[in-house]
């Protein structure tokens, strides 16, 4: 139907009253980094570009200086060590409780101790979290009261128990099925992004072949995290996919492929607010 | 009356004689940083963008490298430790004496030892200072011969003893009252910024809902600090509010919301000089 | 003949199918750094700008933080020490095996231990490598099953055993001769870049006198490395020379000489995709 | 006379033959840093923007990482310590011998040990050096066979033994007199920059009141250093003053005052090559 595809009209959700003040658009906590340094910085900056009022980024102390160095706009909260491990979980849960949404995963890597820590975090977390990258591995088995938006690519979708399919219509059905089973919102990335919470399923067709470059997933997670601070999970994920893809289209329209993920940051605001119908 | 609102015509104060030389437009000292790294860097760069000839930024040694790394245009003066504490106060007073104005507060945090140090600094300081953020907490109780411009948001205004009000006209009266009582210039931030020294009260209506993002207050403090190096406190605060808000409007006109505080830096010169009537 | 010169039409090789996904455009490993820090960062960013999906940059631990600091888009893999030495070779061979091409040389320097390590790497490497700068010194004497693209300037070409010549037609013959003898692809840089694998020889005439500045060779190596991840060595080198020179021409057309190597990064995508015939 | 003022026509000296190659436009060594970090980075980047083929920047090891972090285009050569002292002089003299010109001074500070080291360097140096900032203090008393271009502002000119004057015509005579006496080229900065080697005196009228900001002198030193790598001292200093001032005018024409020194970098190439008559 007409509402099946995410379209420009969906952007109408994003207007701002003139008497807005600090806090109205949410505070986001990004938890990431360890083997990768750029990923949490990309997710945090994307969340800011998507209109979050405040974004804190919690990373291992070993990389805190580099992450902070990328921008004066970042607020870095280091935890001990070179990667996420269980001792950091309780302080992170306390910190997370002061935020409207959490983005969990960018650059954490797949170390065994890290995945245990992710599991421990999710088990006790009760807020809204966007889960991406290696952190997705523990999601199917964890018991949690959190509201989750998971953003796997097709390979990760299969590893979560989903069934991939060559045509996107069948894939959409399979996404809906797994979302219903797991009780969460899924955003499965691909040439067409599929978003479902089991009840409603939508497809976003923005984006282009230049976006196969590393880091675009971190941007999508950050954009979706910021939207999830003020919107329900399903529209947040739908708009997250639409806006991130559109930002990539703006870069490619301007100068062809060869984009890098940080190119998207500047175009997110344009994609989100400047093209409202 | 016609002079109630800060308008474009106020920018006429900012012309420059052709035979200006180094020092004519003031030297500014920013004292900040500790739990936050980006805030003092934003304030210092804002002061430069507002035409100060020289800006030094004093921060804890623990973050000096990151602050210096943001720009070749910054001159960082580190003090020992990870946050401002009393041993740094005397050297900072010496350093401050060589500057035309001081910006005190951006990113200092609210640690007890830090607030004591802020209090000790203000007690002995006799120059002009813009006080922002957590440093505002000690202002109502400190006895000082300094000339102060305080830049609280509405919550901080209340904590300083002011009475907030839903309509800005009543609020303006309350701001004037507290300013008179404390003997300083207040710039109370909000959808309409209110500036008063108890005798004269003005309102600046630039700015927009995209400016709820973190860091915009640091920019305002830096802009106001630079203006206070050559202008009296009341016009400095009035123009500081007008210019910072206008810089934010320029960003949003160009591409919608999703601005970050560092976006404002580039637009401050345009807002200040390129739009003179 | 008409196919002798590399022309705009050659860019047609670079189209992208709409259903591309992560990995289709290759993963590149840059090995460099030690006495120079910027060189490996330039090569890695150039590879990303040329459309590689993922670029990792392996550098000595002593400079890893600075390299990582240049961009969130970089993935740095440090090896122990302040320069490349033999203990790093085996882990690098393992890492290289997971990539579609390697760029070996930018910023490694000519330390004796480093050249031994380069030799040891090439002796055991079986993939595709672009070799540049000081690493070229060991190439003529090494026995390897790797597919090599070497990018010497005219002085380095002579040191490799080639015979320089004032007119480029004679030089082209000499390049073809050495390429045949060494069994590799040569890209000899000069006012006209000459590319030959001994069987086919082509000439790229893009580029300008502003490109004598340091670092342009690192960009060429990165661009060629990314192209070699999906194309055969000869067309990869031919397009690498054409695109890098064209990127430099775009900078100079815009504002005259005084370009720096990092200026080229932004123009590589335009030169590669935006000017397709 | 018509040749008294430096004009656009002087830029004609800066054309480039099509068969230029690496090295034709000179290699520059910047020696600076210690109490200031940004200054040597600004000078080095300015030299690159002025067309030097290679620029190395020698700074105390304590700030080497921050300087390197500003740009991939910089090649940093650290010397031991937190400031320049005599043990670094001999290695710097060796390094300097491989360069076409040296820029001595940006950010060195006025520490006693540093000024001794500057004096020792100049006493043994036989090449071409642009001397700026605190390093100027030792110039009048040092005996050297170096070819010097000194770039004092009016206060420093007086400290060097010159006599300032309110009108620039008298000042020009006084500059010529001191230049003749010291046997060097002087570039005395002011609303009108005066350049003299004692025999020929010229005046550059580019520049504007926005350029009173800190760091513009570092840019001028770097531009002049790069020009002195291929031109005689007098035309190098004349064009250095003209181009740096014009770069500042381009910034201010675009958006009013509030410029910072790093703004000039991008405009130097335009001022130098894009506006040739």
Coordinates of C-alpha atoms in Angstrom, one line a residue, chain C residues 4-263:
Chain C
X4 CA 47.9 4.5 -26.5
X5 CA 46.9 7.4 -24.2
X6 CA 44.7 6.9 -21.1
X7 CA 41.6 8.9 -21.8
X8 CA 38.3 9.7 -20.2
X9 CA 36.7 6.7 -22.0
X10 CA 38.8 4.4 -19.8
X11 CA 36.7 5.5 -16.8
X12 CA 33.8 3.5 -18.2
X13 CA 35.4 0.4 -16.4
X14 CA 34.3 1.9 -13.1
X15 CA 30.5 1.6 -13.2
X16 CA 28.7 0.0 -10.2
X17 CA 25.7 -2.3 -10.3
X18 CA 22.7 -1.2 -8.2
X19 CA 22.7 -4.3 -6.1
X20 CA 26.3 -4.0 -5.0
X21 CA 27.0 -4.9 -1.4
X22 CA 29.8 -4.6 1.1
X23 CA 33.0 -6.3 -0.2
X24 CA 32.2 -5.9 -4.0
X25 CA 34.7 -3.1 -4.3
X26 CA 37.5 -4.6 -2.4
X27 CA 39.4 -4.3 0.8
X28 CA 42.9 -2.7 0.8
X29 CA 45.7 -2.9 3.3
X30 CA 48.2 -0.1 3.4
X31 CA 51.5 -0.9 5.1
X32 CA 53.6 2.2 5.8
X33 CA 54.8 4.8 8.2
X34 CA 57.7 5.2 10.6
X35 CA 59.9 8.2 9.9
X36 CA 56.8 9.7 8.1
X37 CA 53.3 9.9 9.5
X38 CA 51.3 11.6 6.9
X39 CA 52.2 9.3 4.0
X40 CA 50.3 6.2 5.1
X41 CA 47.3 8.3 6.1
X42 CA 47.2 9.9 2.6
X43 CA 47.5 6.5 0.9
X44 CA 44.7 5.0 3.0
X45 CA 42.4 7.9 2.5
X46 CA 43.1 7.9 -1.2
X47 CA 42.1 4.3 -1.4
X48 CA 38.8 5.0 0.3
X49 CA 38.2 7.9 -2.1
X50 CA 38.8 5.6 -5.0
X51 CA 35.9 3.4 -3.9
X52 CA 37.4 0.6 -1.8
X53 CA 34.9 -0.8 0.7
X54 CA 37.3 -1.1 3.5
X55 CA 40.9 0.1 4.1
X56 CA 43.1 -0.9 6.9
X57 CA 46.4 0.9 7.6
X58 CA 49.2 -0.9 9.4
X59 CA 51.7 1.4 10.9
X60 CA 54.3 1.3 13.7
X61 CA 52.6 1.6 17.2
X62 CA 54.6 4.8 17.8
X63 CA 52.6 6.8 15.2
X64 CA 49.3 4.9 15.4
X65 CA 47.5 7.5 17.4
X66 CA 48.4 10.3 15.0
X67 CA 47.4 8.4 12.0
X68 CA 44.0 7.4 13.6
X69 CA 43.5 11.0 14.6
X70 CA 43.4 12.2 11.0
X71 CA 40.0 10.7 10.3
X72 CA 37.2 8.6 11.7
X73 CA 37.2 6.7 8.4
X74 CA 40.5 5.1 9.0
X75 CA 41.0 1.7 10.6
X76 CA 44.5 1.5 12.0
X77 CA 46.3 -1.8 12.8
X78 CA 49.5 -1.0 14.7
X79 CA 52.6 -3.2 14.8
X80 CA 55.2 -3.0 17.5
X81 CA 58.0 -0.4 17.4
X82 CA 58.8 2.9 15.7
X83 CA 59.4 1.4 12.2
X84 CA 58.7 -1.7 10.2
X85 CA 61.1 -4.6 11.1
X86 CA 61.1 -8.3 10.6
X87 CA 59.0 -9.4 13.7
X88 CA 56.0 -7.6 12.1
X89 CA 56.3 -9.4 8.8
X90 CA 54.4 -12.7 9.7
X91 CA 51.4 -11.0 11.3
X92 CA 51.3 -8.6 8.3
X93 CA 51.3 -11.5 5.9
X94 CA 48.4 -13.0 7.8
X95 CA 46.5 -9.7 7.7
X96 CA 47.4 -9.1 4.0
X97 CA 45.9 -12.5 3.1
X98 CA 42.4 -11.1 4.1
X99 CA 42.7 -8.2 1.7
X100 CA 42.3 -7.8 -2.1
X101 CA 45.4 -5.7 -2.5
X102 CA 48.2 -4.2 -0.5
X103 CA 49.9 -0.8 -0.8
X104 CA 53.5 -1.2 0.5
X105 CA 55.8 1.7 1.1
X106 CA 54.3 5.1 2.0
X107 CA 56.4 6.6 4.7
X108 CA 58.3 3.4 5.6
X109 CA 61.7 5.2 5.1
X110 CA 64.9 3.5 4.0
X111 CA 66.2 2.1 7.3
X112 CA 68.2 -1.1 6.8
X113 CA 66.0 -3.2 9.0
X114 CA 62.9 -1.8 7.3
X115 CA 64.2 -2.7 3.8
X116 CA 64.9 -6.3 5.1
X117 CA 61.4 -6.5 6.4
X118 CA 60.0 -5.3 3.1
X119 CA 62.1 -7.9 1.3
X120 CA 60.9 -10.7 3.7
X121 CA 57.3 -9.6 3.2
X122 CA 57.5 -9.6 -0.6
X123 CA 59.3 -13.0 -0.7
X124 CA 56.3 -14.7 1.0
X125 CA 53.5 -12.6 -0.3
X126 CA 51.3 -14.1 -3.1
X127 CA 48.7 -11.4 -3.6
X128 CA 48.6 -8.1 -5.4
X129 CA 50.7 -5.2 -4.1
X130 CA 51.4 -1.7 -5.2
X131 CA 55.0 -0.9 -4.1
X132 CA 56.1 2.7 -3.7
X133 CA 58.9 4.9 -2.4
X134 CA 61.8 3.4 -0.5
X135 CA 60.3 0.0 -0.6
X136 CA 61.1 0.0 -4.4
X137 CA 64.8 -0.5 -3.6
X138 CA 64.4 -4.1 -2.8
X139 CA 62.1 -5.0 -5.6
X140 CA 64.6 -5.9 -8.4
X141 CA 66.4 -8.4 -6.3
X142 CA 63.5 -10.1 -4.5
X143 CA 62.0 -13.4 -5.7
X144 CA 58.3 -13.3 -5.2
X145 CA 55.1 -14.9 -6.5
X146 CA 53.2 -11.6 -5.8
X147 CA 51.6 -9.6 -8.6
X148 CA 53.4 -6.3 -8.3
X149 CA 52.6 -2.8 -9.5
X150 CA 55.6 -0.5 -8.9
X151 CA 55.3 3.2 -9.0
X152 CA 58.8 4.8 -9.2
X153 CA 59.5 8.3 -10.2
X154 CA 62.2 8.7 -12.9
X155 CA 65.1 8.6 -10.4
X156 CA 63.8 5.5 -8.7
X157 CA 63.2 4.0 -12.1
X158 CA 66.9 4.3 -12.9
X159 CA 67.8 2.9 -9.5
X160 CA 65.6 -0.1 -10.3
X161 CA 67.8 -0.7 -13.4
X162 CA 65.7 1.2 -16.0
X163 CA 67.2 3.7 -18.4
X164 CA 65.7 7.2 -18.3
X165 CA 65.4 9.3 -21.4
X166 CA 64.6 12.9 -22.1
X167 CA 61.8 12.2 -24.6
X168 CA 58.9 10.2 -23.3
X169 CA 58.6 7.9 -26.4
X170 CA 62.1 6.5 -25.8
X171 CA 61.4 6.4 -22.1
X172 CA 58.2 4.4 -22.7
X173 CA 60.2 1.8 -24.6
X174 CA 62.7 1.5 -21.7
X175 CA 59.8 1.2 -19.2
X176 CA 58.3 -1.6 -21.3
X177 CA 61.7 -3.3 -21.4
X178 CA 62.3 -3.2 -17.6
X179 CA 58.7 -4.3 -16.9
X180 CA 59.1 -7.3 -19.2
X181 CA 62.4 -8.2 -17.6
X182 CA 61.1 -7.9 -14.0
X183 CA 57.7 -9.5 -14.9
X184 CA 55.6 -6.8 -13.3
X185 CA 53.6 -3.7 -14.0
X186 CA 55.6 -0.4 -13.9
X187 CA 54.1 3.1 -13.5
X188 CA 56.9 5.6 -14.0
X189 CA 55.9 9.0 -12.8
X190 CA 56.8 12.2 -14.7
X191 CA 55.2 15.0 -16.7
X192 CA 53.8 12.1 -18.7
X193 CA 53.2 9.0 -16.6
X194 CA 54.2 5.8 -18.4
X195 CA 52.5 2.5 -17.6
X196 CA 53.7 -0.8 -19.0
X197 CA 53.6 -4.5 -18.2
X198 CA 56.0 -5.3 -21.0
X199 CA 53.3 -6.2 -23.4
X200 CA 51.1 -3.2 -23.4
X201 CA 52.3 0.4 -22.8
X202 CA 50.2 3.4 -22.2
X203 CA 50.7 7.1 -21.3
X204 CA 48.7 9.3 -19.0
X205 CA 49.0 13.0 -19.6
X206 CA 46.9 14.4 -16.7
X207 CA 48.6 16.3 -13.9
X208 CA 50.5 19.6 -13.7
X209 CA 53.6 21.4 -12.3
X210 CA 51.8 22.0 -9.0
X211 CA 52.0 18.3 -8.2
X212 CA 55.7 18.3 -7.5
X213 CA 54.7 18.8 -3.8
X214 CA 55.4 16.0 -1.4
X215 CA 52.7 13.4 -0.8
X216 CA 51.2 13.2 -4.3
X217 CA 53.0 9.9 -4.8
X218 CA 51.3 8.5 -1.7
X219 CA 47.9 9.5 -3.2
X220 CA 48.8 7.8 -6.5
X221 CA 49.8 4.6 -4.6
X222 CA 46.5 4.6 -2.7
X223 CA 44.3 5.2 -5.7
X224 CA 46.2 2.5 -7.7
X225 CA 45.9 0.1 -4.7
X226 CA 42.2 0.5 -4.6
X227 CA 41.8 0.0 -8.3
X228 CA 44.0 -3.1 -8.2
X229 CA 41.6 -4.6 -5.7
X230 CA 39.0 -5.2 -8.5
X231 CA 40.9 -4.6 -11.8
X232 CA 43.9 -6.2 -13.4
X233 CA 47.2 -4.5 -12.7
X234 CA 47.7 -2.8 -16.0
X235 CA 44.3 -1.0 -16.2
X236 CA 44.5 -0.3 -12.4
X237 CA 47.8 1.5 -12.9
X238 CA 46.7 3.3 -16.0
X239 CA 43.5 4.6 -14.3
X240 CA 45.4 5.3 -11.1
X241 CA 47.8 7.7 -13.0
X242 CA 44.9 9.2 -15.0
X243 CA 42.7 9.8 -12.0
X244 CA 45.3 11.2 -9.6
X245 CA 46.6 13.6 -12.3
X246 CA 43.1 14.7 -13.1
X247 CA 42.4 15.3 -9.4
X248 CA 45.4 17.6 -9.3
X249 CA 44.2 19.4 -12.4
X250 CA 40.8 20.0 -10.7
X251 CA 42.5 21.6 -7.7
X252 CA 44.8 23.9 -9.8
X253 CA 41.9 24.9 -12.2
X254 CA 40.1 26.1 -9.1
X255 CA 42.8 28.2 -7.5
X256 CA 46.2 28.0 -9.0
X257 CA 49.2 26.1 -7.5
X258 CA 50.1 25.8 -3.9
X259 CA 48.2 22.6 -3.6
X260 CA 49.0 20.1 -0.9
X261 CA 48.6 16.4 -1.3
X262 CA 45.5 16.2 1.0
X263 CA 43.7 18.6 -1.4

